[in-house]
């Protein structure tokens, strides 16, 4: 359901951050779930209840796995309860240990999936143009203890998959991709899902395709797939026979039913996102100091993230002050992925000098501003959000100075 269009502001002094009522009566979130056809979903739920088969490789899970594998063009798909557990299982299935190279510019789940298993995440810097791992920085971080690389396709824009694959092969380490953002995206015409030794999708509520909570491990490697299947189910290879240490990473039938229903509307979600993205670009066009994360029109993208980069030297108002302005209007823009994993616990304490090799990560984390999008947001909301941003930036020095002198401003604390 769309939000109310929101109040239009005429002058910068009318902004809610200075005391006016918020432009939106209810919050505009970055991560509102896309909801597909309710009747189809409820039909599926009835089927699940009639069959009394609620989890453990039920028919909805199997159908979802088949369809994800076909869409990603990959041999094996194993659905899991969420991408974090999916990463942990894939890391085990690939026998990673010792040190593994990861970006710090990612959701903290990527690093946690390693550290949780007593593997040391070694943070490597990103390419400032792609926001993904810089293969040269990865190469510099490799030591005799390195067993793998985990690349993250941030915003759904694929990593330098071929360079990383070449590097992994040359240095004899495994390559895993955190593809939490990248279901439905492609690199040089190849769908994400088939790269490295395995990839992991997220179908969390906030992702373009959601199954409430959920994810999938995909791979073309028969042995890896076999190990993942066992590890996802306590290590069982059959009744009474656990042949490996394992965990419970299974997806439930209800989640798979939501995933299947979301898949049926997936093209519509992507088209909606594209329209939103294009409108934001038009509305914010020409604003000094504001640039967009761009998507390659020759590739498949989901346009699920509308991310601005704020160059404070030009806007003369900081990214964090803009967040204050937006939050006061009930526009809950986010700073994904501020401040970078290396500045979050336990990594900040474990690796106090990590920032010295992460200049691009540090710079980007100060600039990113993610705007609300998805099917909960339409043209009216986007025009209002954009006009507020435009007002704040076109009057950047005044807004900033007035906020600096005001005790009532709440500094945004979240990511
Ligand atoms: N790797 C990467 C690169 C990731 O980005 C993520 C997850 C993972 C791995 C791990 O995947 P999962 O284990 O989650 O499958 C959110 C999501 O919870 C998280 O899944 C996502 N990345 C991350 C980027 O964002 P939070 O804590 O910042 O936001 P959250 O969950 O509170 O949701 C944001 C807003 O969305 C809320 O303020 C309200 C709205 N919302 C949220 C939910 C869950 C709704 O309107 N309805 C809802 O049901 O992490």
CSV table of C-alpha atoms and ligand atoms in Angstrom, one decimal:
chain,number,residue,atom,x,y,z
A,1,UNK,CA,0.0,0.0,0.0
A,2,UNK,CA,1.3,3.4,-0.9
A,3,UNK,CA,2.0,6.0,1.8
A,4,UNK,CA,0.4,9.4,1.9
A,5,UNK,CA,2.1,11.8,-0.6
A,6,UNK,CA,3.6,13.9,2.2
A,7,UNK,CA,3.7,17.7,2.9
A,8,UNK,CA,5.6,19.8,0.4
A,9,UNK,CA,8.1,22.3,2.0
A,10,UNK,CA,8.5,25.8,0.6
A,11,UNK,CA,11.4,27.2,2.6
A,12,UNK,CA,14.2,25.5,4.5
A,13,UNK,CA,13.0,27.0,7.8
A,14,UNK,CA,9.8,24.9,7.3
A,15,UNK,CA,11.7,21.6,7.5
A,16,UNK,CA,10.5,19.3,10.3
A,17,UNK,CA,13.9,19.3,11.8
A,18,UNK,CA,13.2,22.9,12.8
A,19,UNK,CA,10.0,22.0,14.5
A,20,UNK,CA,7.3,21.7,11.8
A,21,UNK,CA,5.2,18.4,11.8
A,22,UNK,CA,6.8,15.7,9.7
A,23,UNK,CA,6.0,15.5,6.0
A,24,UNK,CA,4.9,11.9,6.3
A,25,UNK,CA,2.5,10.8,9.1
A,26,UNK,CA,3.9,7.3,9.1
A,27,UNK,CA,7.5,6.3,8.4
A,28,UNK,CA,8.9,5.7,4.9
A,29,UNK,CA,11.3,2.8,5.3
A,30,UNK,CA,14.2,1.7,3.2
A,31,UNK,CA,13.3,-1.9,3.6
A,32,UNK,CA,9.5,-2.2,3.2
A,33,UNK,CA,8.8,-5.7,1.9
A,34,UNK,CA,7.4,-6.3,-1.6
A,35,UNK,CA,4.2,-8.3,-1.2
A,36,UNK,CA,3.0,-10.5,-4.1
A,37,UNK,CA,-0.4,-11.9,-4.8
A,38,UNK,CA,-2.1,-12.5,-1.4
A,39,UNK,CA,-4.6,-15.0,-2.8
A,40,UNK,CA,-1.9,-17.1,-4.4
A,41,UNK,CA,0.0,-17.1,-1.1
A,42,UNK,CA,-3.0,-18.0,1.0
A,43,UNK,CA,-3.8,-20.9,-1.4
A,44,UNK,CA,-0.3,-22.2,-0.9
A,45,UNK,CA,-0.7,-21.9,2.9
A,46,UNK,CA,-3.9,-23.9,2.7
A,47,UNK,CA,-2.1,-26.6,0.7
A,48,UNK,CA,0.6,-26.7,3.3
A,49,UNK,CA,-1.9,-27.2,6.1
A,50,UNK,CA,-3.8,-29.8,4.1
A,51,UNK,CA,-0.6,-31.8,3.4
A,52,UNK,CA,0.6,-31.4,7.1
A,53,UNK,CA,4.1,-31.2,5.7
A,54,UNK,CA,5.5,-28.0,7.3
A,55,UNK,CA,9.3,-28.2,6.8
A,56,UNK,CA,12.1,-30.6,6.0
A,57,UNK,CA,12.4,-30.5,2.2
A,58,UNK,CA,8.7,-30.1,1.5
A,59,UNK,CA,7.2,-29.6,-1.9
A,60,UNK,CA,7.2,-25.8,-1.8
A,61,UNK,CA,10.9,-25.7,-0.8
A,62,UNK,CA,11.7,-28.1,-3.6
A,63,UNK,CA,9.8,-26.1,-6.2
A,64,UNK,CA,11.5,-22.9,-5.0
A,65,UNK,CA,14.9,-24.5,-5.2
A,66,UNK,CA,14.1,-25.7,-8.8
A,67,UNK,CA,13.0,-22.3,-9.9
A,68,UNK,CA,15.9,-20.4,-8.3
A,69,UNK,CA,18.4,-22.8,-9.9
A,70,UNK,CA,16.8,-22.3,-13.3
A,71,UNK,CA,16.7,-18.5,-13.0
A,72,UNK,CA,20.3,-18.3,-11.8
A,73,UNK,CA,21.4,-20.9,-14.4
A,74,UNK,CA,23.1,-23.1,-11.8
A,75,UNK,CA,23.0,-26.8,-11.1
A,76,UNK,CA,22.3,-26.9,-7.4
A,77,UNK,CA,20.2,-24.7,-5.1
A,78,UNK,CA,19.7,-25.4,-1.4
A,79,UNK,CA,17.2,-23.2,0.3
A,80,UNK,CA,18.1,-22.1,3.8
A,81,UNK,CA,16.4,-20.3,6.7
A,82,UNK,CA,18.4,-17.1,6.1
A,83,UNK,CA,21.5,-16.0,4.3
A,84,UNK,CA,23.6,-15.7,7.5
A,85,UNK,CA,23.2,-19.4,8.3
A,86,UNK,CA,23.6,-20.0,4.5
A,87,UNK,CA,27.0,-18.2,4.6
A,88,UNK,CA,28.0,-20.2,7.7
A,89,UNK,CA,27.1,-23.5,6.1
A,90,UNK,CA,28.8,-22.6,2.8
A,91,UNK,CA,31.9,-21.6,4.7
A,92,UNK,CA,31.9,-25.0,6.4
A,93,UNK,CA,31.2,-26.9,3.2
A,94,UNK,CA,34.2,-25.2,1.6
A,95,UNK,CA,36.4,-26.1,4.5
A,96,UNK,CA,37.4,-22.5,5.2
A,97,UNK,CA,39.6,-22.0,8.2
A,98,UNK,CA,42.4,-19.7,9.4
A,99,UNK,CA,42.0,-16.4,7.6
A,100,UNK,CA,39.5,-15.4,5.0
A,101,UNK,CA,39.5,-12.1,3.1
A,102,UNK,CA,36.3,-10.1,3.1
A,103,UNK,CA,35.3,-6.5,2.5
A,104,UNK,CA,34.5,-4.4,5.5
A,105,UNK,CA,32.0,-2.4,3.4
A,106,UNK,CA,29.2,-4.9,3.8
A,107,UNK,CA,26.4,-5.9,6.3
A,108,UNK,CA,28.0,-7.2,9.4
A,109,UNK,CA,26.6,-10.7,8.8
A,110,UNK,CA,29.3,-11.3,6.2
A,111,UNK,CA,32.1,-10.9,8.7
A,112,UNK,CA,30.1,-12.5,11.5
A,113,UNK,CA,29.6,-15.7,9.5
A,114,UNK,CA,33.3,-16.2,9.6
A,115,UNK,CA,34.1,-15.0,13.1
A,116,UNK,CA,31.2,-17.1,14.5
A,117,UNK,CA,33.2,-20.1,13.3
A,118,UNK,CA,36.5,-18.9,14.7
A,119,UNK,CA,37.8,-17.9,11.3
A,120,UNK,CA,39.6,-14.6,11.2
A,121,UNK,CA,38.0,-12.1,8.7
A,122,UNK,CA,40.8,-10.1,7.1
A,123,UNK,CA,39.3,-6.9,5.7
A,124,UNK,CA,40.4,-5.8,2.3
A,125,UNK,CA,39.6,-2.5,0.7
A,126,UNK,CA,37.1,-1.9,-2.1
A,127,UNK,CA,37.3,-0.4,-5.5
A,128,UNK,CA,35.7,3.1,-5.0
A,129,UNK,CA,34.0,2.8,-8.4
A,130,UNK,CA,32.3,-0.5,-7.8
A,131,UNK,CA,32.0,-0.6,-4.0
A,132,UNK,CA,33.1,-4.2,-4.2
A,133,UNK,CA,36.4,-5.9,-3.2
A,134,UNK,CA,39.4,-4.6,-5.1
A,135,UNK,CA,41.3,-7.7,-6.4
A,136,UNK,CA,44.6,-6.0,-5.9
A,137,UNK,CA,43.9,-5.3,-2.2
A,138,UNK,CA,42.8,-8.9,-1.9
A,139,UNK,CA,46.0,-10.1,-3.3
A,140,UNK,CA,48.0,-7.9,-0.9
A,141,UNK,CA,46.0,-9.4,2.1
A,142,UNK,CA,46.8,-13.0,1.2
A,143,UNK,CA,49.0,-14.8,3.7
A,144,UNK,CA,50.0,-18.5,4.1
A,145,UNK,CA,47.0,-18.8,6.5
A,146,UNK,CA,44.5,-17.6,3.9
A,147,UNK,CA,42.0,-20.3,2.8
A,148,UNK,CA,39.4,-18.3,1.0
A,149,UNK,CA,37.9,-15.0,-0.3
A,150,UNK,CA,34.3,-13.9,0.4
A,151,UNK,CA,33.3,-11.3,-2.2
A,152,UNK,CA,30.0,-9.4,-1.7
A,153,UNK,CA,28.0,-8.1,-4.7
A,154,UNK,CA,27.1,-4.8,-3.0
A,155,UNK,CA,23.8,-3.3,-4.3
A,156,UNK,CA,23.5,-6.2,-6.6
A,157,UNK,CA,26.4,-5.0,-8.7
A,158,UNK,CA,28.6,-8.0,-9.3
A,159,UNK,CA,32.1,-8.2,-8.0
A,160,UNK,CA,35.1,-8.5,-10.4
A,161,UNK,CA,34.2,-12.2,-10.6
A,162,UNK,CA,36.7,-13.2,-13.2
A,163,UNK,CA,39.7,-11.4,-11.6
A,164,UNK,CA,38.8,-12.9,-8.2
A,165,UNK,CA,38.4,-16.3,-9.7
A,166,UNK,CA,41.8,-16.1,-11.4
A,167,UNK,CA,43.4,-14.9,-8.2
A,168,UNK,CA,41.7,-17.7,-6.1
A,169,UNK,CA,42.9,-20.3,-8.6
A,170,UNK,CA,46.5,-19.0,-8.7
A,171,UNK,CA,46.8,-18.7,-4.9
A,172,UNK,CA,45.0,-22.0,-4.2
A,173,UNK,CA,42.1,-20.6,-2.1
A,174,UNK,CA,38.4,-21.0,-2.2
A,175,UNK,CA,36.0,-18.3,-3.5
A,176,UNK,CA,32.6,-17.7,-2.0
A,177,UNK,CA,30.2,-14.9,-2.9
A,178,UNK,CA,27.8,-13.2,-0.6
A,179,UNK,CA,25.1,-12.6,-3.1
A,180,UNK,CA,22.5,-11.3,-0.5
A,181,UNK,CA,21.8,-8.3,-2.7
A,182,UNK,CA,22.2,-9.9,-6.1
A,183,UNK,CA,19.4,-12.3,-6.9
A,184,UNK,CA,18.3,-11.5,-10.5
A,185,UNK,CA,21.4,-9.6,-11.4
A,186,UNK,CA,24.0,-10.4,-14.1
A,187,UNK,CA,27.7,-9.9,-14.9
A,188,UNK,CA,28.7,-9.8,-18.6
A,189,UNK,CA,25.4,-11.5,-19.4
A,190,UNK,CA,25.9,-14.3,-16.9
A,191,UNK,CA,23.4,-14.5,-14.0
A,192,UNK,CA,24.8,-14.2,-10.5
A,193,UNK,CA,24.7,-17.7,-8.8
A,194,UNK,CA,27.2,-19.5,-10.9
A,195,UNK,CA,30.4,-17.7,-9.8
A,196,UNK,CA,33.1,-18.9,-7.5
A,197,UNK,CA,32.8,-22.2,-5.5
A,198,UNK,CA,29.3,-21.2,-4.3
A,199,UNK,CA,27.1,-18.1,-3.8
A,200,UNK,CA,24.5,-17.3,-1.1
A,201,UNK,CA,21.3,-15.3,-1.8
A,202,UNK,CA,19.2,-13.6,0.9
A,203,UNK,CA,15.4,-13.6,0.7
A,204,UNK,CA,15.0,-11.6,3.9
A,205,UNK,CA,11.8,-9.4,4.1
A,206,UNK,CA,13.8,-6.4,3.1
A,207,UNK,CA,15.2,-7.9,-0.1
A,208,UNK,CA,13.8,-7.6,-3.6
A,209,UNK,CA,12.6,-11.2,-3.5
A,210,UNK,CA,11.5,-12.2,0.0
A,211,UNK,CA,10.4,-15.4,1.7
A,212,UNK,CA,9.8,-13.6,5.1
A,213,UNK,CA,13.2,-14.9,6.2
A,214,UNK,CA,15.2,-17.1,3.9
A,215,UNK,CA,18.1,-17.6,1.5
A,216,UNK,CA,19.7,-20.1,-0.8
A,217,UNK,CA,23.1,-21.6,-1.4
A,218,UNK,CA,23.8,-22.1,-5.1
A,219,UNK,CA,26.7,-24.0,-6.7
A,220,UNK,CA,27.7,-26.0,-9.8
A,221,UNK,CA,29.9,-28.2,-7.6
A,222,UNK,CA,28.3,-31.6,-6.9
A,223,UNK,CA,30.5,-32.3,-3.8
A,224,UNK,CA,29.9,-28.9,-2.3
A,225,UNK,CA,26.1,-29.3,-2.9
A,226,UNK,CA,26.2,-32.7,-1.2
A,227,UNK,CA,28.0,-31.3,1.9
A,228,UNK,CA,25.6,-28.3,2.1
A,229,UNK,CA,22.6,-30.6,2.0
A,230,UNK,CA,23.9,-32.7,4.9
A,231,UNK,CA,25.1,-29.8,6.9
A,232,UNK,CA,21.8,-27.9,6.5
A,233,UNK,CA,20.1,-30.9,8.1
A,234,UNK,CA,22.2,-31.8,11.2
A,235,UNK,CA,24.7,-33.7,9.1
A,236,UNK,CA,22.2,-36.5,8.4
A,237,UNK,CA,22.8,-38.6,5.3
A,238,UNK,CA,19.7,-40.8,6.0
A,239,UNK,CA,17.6,-42.0,8.9
A,240,UNK,CA,19.8,-42.5,12.0
A,241,UNK,CA,23.0,-41.7,10.1
A,242,UNK,CA,24.8,-38.4,10.8
A,243,UNK,CA,28.0,-38.4,8.8
A,244,UNK,CA,29.1,-34.8,9.4
A,245,UNK,CA,28.7,-32.1,11.9
A,246,UNK,CA,25.7,-30.0,10.9
A,247,UNK,CA,23.2,-27.4,11.9
A,248,UNK,CA,19.5,-26.8,11.3
A,249,UNK,CA,19.4,-24.4,8.4
A,250,UNK,CA,16.3,-25.6,6.7
A,251,UNK,CA,13.7,-23.4,5.1
A,252,UNK,CA,10.1,-23.9,6.2
A,253,UNK,CA,7.2,-24.5,3.8
A,254,UNK,CA,5.5,-21.2,4.7
A,255,UNK,CA,8.7,-19.3,3.8
A,256,UNK,CA,9.0,-21.2,0.6
A,257,UNK,CA,5.4,-20.4,-0.2
A,258,UNK,CA,6.1,-16.7,0.2
A,259,UNK,CA,9.3,-17.1,-1.9
A,260,UNK,CA,7.3,-18.7,-4.7
A,261,UNK,CA,4.6,-16.1,-4.5
A,262,UNK,CA,7.2,-13.3,-4.6
A,263,UNK,CA,8.9,-14.9,-7.6
A,264,UNK,CA,5.6,-14.7,-9.6
A,265,UNK,CA,5.6,-10.9,-9.1
A,266,UNK,CA,9.4,-10.5,-9.3
A,267,UNK,CA,9.4,-8.8,-12.8
A,268,UNK,CA,6.8,-6.4,-11.5
A,269,UNK,CA,8.8,-5.6,-8.4
A,270,UNK,CA,11.9,-4.9,-10.6
A,271,UNK,CA,9.9,-2.7,-13.0
A,272,UNK,CA,8.5,-0.7,-10.1
A,273,UNK,CA,12.0,-0.3,-8.6
A,274,UNK,CA,13.3,0.9,-12.0
A,275,UNK,CA,10.5,3.5,-12.3
A,276,UNK,CA,11.3,4.7,-8.7
A,277,UNK,CA,15.0,4.9,-9.4
A,278,UNK,CA,14.6,6.8,-12.7
A,279,UNK,CA,12.2,9.3,-11.0
A,280,UNK,CA,14.7,9.9,-8.1
A,281,UNK,CA,17.3,10.6,-10.7
A,282,UNK,CA,15.2,13.1,-12.5
A,283,UNK,CA,14.0,14.8,-9.4
A,284,UNK,CA,17.6,15.1,-7.9
A,285,UNK,CA,19.3,15.9,-11.2
A,286,UNK,CA,21.9,18.6,-11.1
A,287,UNK,CA,22.1,18.9,-7.3
A,288,UNK,CA,25.8,19.7,-6.6
A,289,UNK,CA,27.6,17.1,-4.5
A,290,UNK,CA,25.0,14.4,-5.0
A,291,UNK,CA,25.7,11.4,-7.2
A,292,UNK,CA,23.8,8.1,-7.6
A,293,UNK,CA,25.1,4.5,-7.4
A,294,UNK,CA,24.5,3.6,-11.1
A,295,UNK,CA,23.5,0.3,-12.7
A,296,UNK,CA,24.8,-1.0,-16.0
A,297,UNK,CA,21.9,-0.8,-18.4
A,298,UNK,CA,23.4,-3.7,-20.4
A,299,UNK,CA,23.0,-6.1,-17.4
A,300,UNK,CA,20.2,-7.5,-15.4
A,301,UNK,CA,19.7,-5.4,-12.3
A,302,UNK,CA,16.9,-5.2,-9.7
A,303,UNK,CA,17.3,-1.4,-8.9
A,304,UNK,CA,16.5,-2.4,-5.3
A,305,UNK,CA,18.9,0.1,-3.8
A,306,UNK,CA,18.7,3.8,-4.4
A,307,UNK,CA,22.0,5.0,-3.0
A,308,UNK,CA,23.3,8.5,-3.0
A,309,UNK,CA,26.9,9.6,-2.5
A,310,UNK,CA,27.1,12.9,-0.7
A,311,UNK,CA,30.2,15.0,-1.3
A,312,UNK,CA,30.1,17.3,1.7
A,313,UNK,CA,32.6,19.7,0.2
A,314,UNK,CA,30.0,20.6,-2.4
A,315,UNK,CA,26.7,20.1,-0.6
A,316,UNK,CA,28.1,22.1,2.4
A,317,UNK,CA,25.9,19.9,4.6
A,318,UNK,CA,27.1,16.6,5.8
A,319,UNK,CA,25.5,13.2,5.0
A,320,UNK,CA,24.6,12.8,8.7
A,321,UNK,CA,22.9,16.2,8.9
A,322,UNK,CA,20.9,15.2,5.8
A,323,UNK,CA,19.9,12.0,7.6
A,324,UNK,CA,18.7,14.2,10.5
A,325,UNK,CA,16.7,16.3,8.1
A,326,UNK,CA,15.1,13.2,6.5
A,327,UNK,CA,14.4,11.4,9.8
A,328,UNK,CA,12.6,14.4,11.2
A,329,UNK,CA,10.3,14.2,8.2
A,330,UNK,CA,9.6,10.5,8.9
A,331,UNK,CA,11.8,9.5,5.9
A,332,UNK,CA,14.0,6.8,7.4
A,333,UNK,CA,16.9,6.9,5.0
A,334,UNK,CA,19.8,4.7,6.1
A,335,UNK,CA,23.6,4.8,6.0
A,336,UNK,CA,24.3,1.3,4.7
A,337,UNK,CA,27.1,0.3,5.4
A,338,UNK,CA,28.3,2.8,7.9
A,339,UNK,CA,30.7,2.6,9.7
A,340,UNK,CA,32.1,-0.5,8.0
A,341,UNK,CA,32.5,-3.9,9.9
A,342,UNK,CA,36.0,-3.0,11.0
A,343,UNK,CA,34.5,-0.2,13.2
A,344,UNK,CA,31.9,-2.5,14.8
A,345,UNK,CA,32.5,-4.9,17.6
A,346,UNK,CA,34.1,-7.3,18.0
A,347,UNK,CA,36.3,-6.3,15.0
A,348,UNK,CA,37.0,-2.8,16.2
A,349,UNK,CA,38.7,-4.3,19.3
A,350,UNK,CA,40.3,-7.3,17.6
A,351,UNK,CA,41.7,-5.3,14.7
A,352,UNK,CA,42.3,-1.7,15.9
A,353,UNK,CA,44.5,-0.8,12.9
A,354,UNK,CA,42.3,-2.2,10.2
A,355,UNK,CA,41.3,1.3,9.0
A,356,UNK,CA,44.9,2.0,7.8
A,357,UNK,CA,44.4,-0.3,4.8
A,358,UNK,CA,40.8,0.7,4.1
A,359,UNK,CA,40.9,4.3,2.8
A,360,UNK,CA,38.2,3.7,0.1
A,361,UNK,CA,35.9,1.9,2.6
A,362,UNK,CA,36.3,4.8,5.2
A,363,UNK,CA,35.6,7.4,2.5
A,364,UNK,CA,32.5,5.7,1.1
A,365,UNK,CA,31.0,4.9,4.6
A,366,UNK,CA,30.9,8.7,5.2
A,367,UNK,CA,29.1,9.4,1.9
A,368,UNK,CA,26.4,6.7,1.4
A,369,UNK,CA,22.8,7.6,1.9
A,370,UNK,CA,20.1,4.9,1.0
A,371,UNK,CA,16.7,6.2,0.2
A,372,UNK,CA,13.3,4.4,0.6
A,373,UNK,CA,12.1,2.6,-2.5
A,374,UNK,CA,10.3,-0.6,-3.4
A,375,UNK,CA,6.6,-1.2,-4.1
A,376,UNK,CA,5.6,0.7,-0.9
A,377,UNK,CA,6.8,3.9,-2.4
A,378,UNK,CA,5.5,5.7,-5.6
A,379,UNK,CA,5.9,8.9,-7.5
A,380,UNK,CA,4.2,11.2,-4.9
A,381,UNK,CA,6.5,10.0,-2.1
A,382,UNK,CA,9.6,10.3,-4.3
A,383,UNK,CA,8.7,13.8,-5.4
A,384,UNK,CA,8.3,14.9,-1.7
A,385,UNK,CA,11.4,13.1,-0.5
A,386,UNK,CA,13.4,14.7,-3.4
A,387,UNK,CA,12.0,18.2,-2.8
A,388,UNK,CA,13.0,18.0,0.9
A,389,UNK,CA,16.5,16.8,0.0
A,390,UNK,CA,16.8,19.5,-2.6
A,391,UNK,CA,15.7,22.2,-0.2
A,392,UNK,CA,18.2,21.0,2.5
A,393,UNK,CA,21.1,20.8,0.0
A,394,UNK,CA,20.3,24.0,-1.9
A,395,UNK,CA,20.4,25.8,1.5
A,396,UNK,CA,23.1,23.5,2.9
A,397,UNK,CA,25.2,26.1,4.7
A,398,UNK,CA,22.2,27.7,6.5
A,399,UNK,CA,20.6,24.4,7.4
A,400,UNK,CA,23.9,23.0,8.7
A,401,UNK,CA,24.7,26.1,10.7
A,402,UNK,CA,21.3,26.3,12.2
A,403,UNK,CA,21.4,22.6,13.2
A,404,UNK,CA,24.9,23.0,14.6
A,405,UNK,CA,23.5,25.8,16.8
A,406,UNK,CA,20.5,23.8,17.9
A,407,UNK,CA,20.5,21.5,20.9
A,408,UNK,CA,17.3,19.6,19.8
A,409,UNK,CA,18.8,17.7,16.8
A,410,UNK,CA,19.0,14.0,17.2
A,411,UNK,CA,22.1,12.6,15.6
A,412,UNK,CA,21.2,9.4,13.6
A,413,UNK,CA,22.7,6.5,15.4
A,414,UNK,CA,21.6,3.5,13.4
A,415,UNK,CA,23.3,2.0,10.3
B,1,LIG,N1,25.0,-10.2,3.5
B,1,LIG,C1,24.6,-9.0,3.2
B,1,LIG,C2,25.4,-8.2,2.2
B,1,LIG,C3,23.4,-8.5,3.6
B,1,LIG,O1,23.0,-7.2,3.3
B,1,LIG,C4,22.6,-9.3,4.5
B,1,LIG,C5,21.4,-8.7,5.1
B,1,LIG,C6,23.1,-10.5,4.9
B,1,LIG,C7,24.3,-11.0,4.3
B,1,LIG,C8,22.3,-11.5,5.7
B,1,LIG,O2,21.1,-11.8,5.2
B,1,LIG,P1,19.9,-12.4,6.1
B,1,LIG,O3,20.6,-13.3,7.1
B,1,LIG,O4,19.2,-11.3,6.7
B,1,LIG,O5,19.1,-13.2,5.1
B,1,LIG,C9,18.5,-5.2,7.2
B,1,LIG,C10,18.1,-6.7,7.0
B,1,LIG,O6,17.6,-7.2,8.2
B,1,LIG,C11,19.2,-7.5,6.5
B,1,LIG,O7,18.6,-8.7,6.0
B,1,LIG,C12,19.9,-6.8,5.4
B,1,LIG,N2,21.1,-7.5,4.9
B,1,LIG,C13,20.4,-5.5,5.9
B,1,LIG,C14,21.1,-4.7,4.8
B,1,LIG,O8,19.3,-4.7,6.2
B,1,LIG,P2,18.6,-3.8,9.4
B,1,LIG,O9,18.7,-4.3,10.8
B,1,LIG,O10,19.5,-2.7,9.0
B,1,LIG,O11,17.1,-3.4,9.1
B,1,LIG,P3,15.7,-4.0,9.5
B,1,LIG,O12,15.8,-5.5,9.3
B,1,LIG,O13,15.4,-3.5,10.8
B,1,LIG,O14,14.8,-3.5,8.3
B,1,LIG,C15,14.9,-2.1,7.8
B,1,LIG,C16,13.5,-1.5,7.8
B,1,LIG,O15,12.6,-2.2,7.0
B,1,LIG,C17,12.8,-1.4,9.2
B,1,LIG,O16,13.2,-0.3,9.8
B,1,LIG,C18,11.4,-1.5,8.8
B,1,LIG,C19,11.3,-2.2,7.5
B,1,LIG,N3,10.7,-3.5,7.6
B,1,LIG,C20,11.6,-4.5,8.0
B,1,LIG,C21,11.0,-5.8,8.2
B,1,LIG,C22,11.9,-6.9,8.6
B,1,LIG,C23,9.4,-3.7,7.3
B,1,LIG,O17,8.7,-2.7,7.0
B,1,LIG,N4,8.9,-5.0,7.4
B,1,LIG,C24,9.7,-6.0,7.8
B,1,LIG,O18,9.1,-7.2,7.9
B,1,LIG,O19,19.0,-5.1,8.5
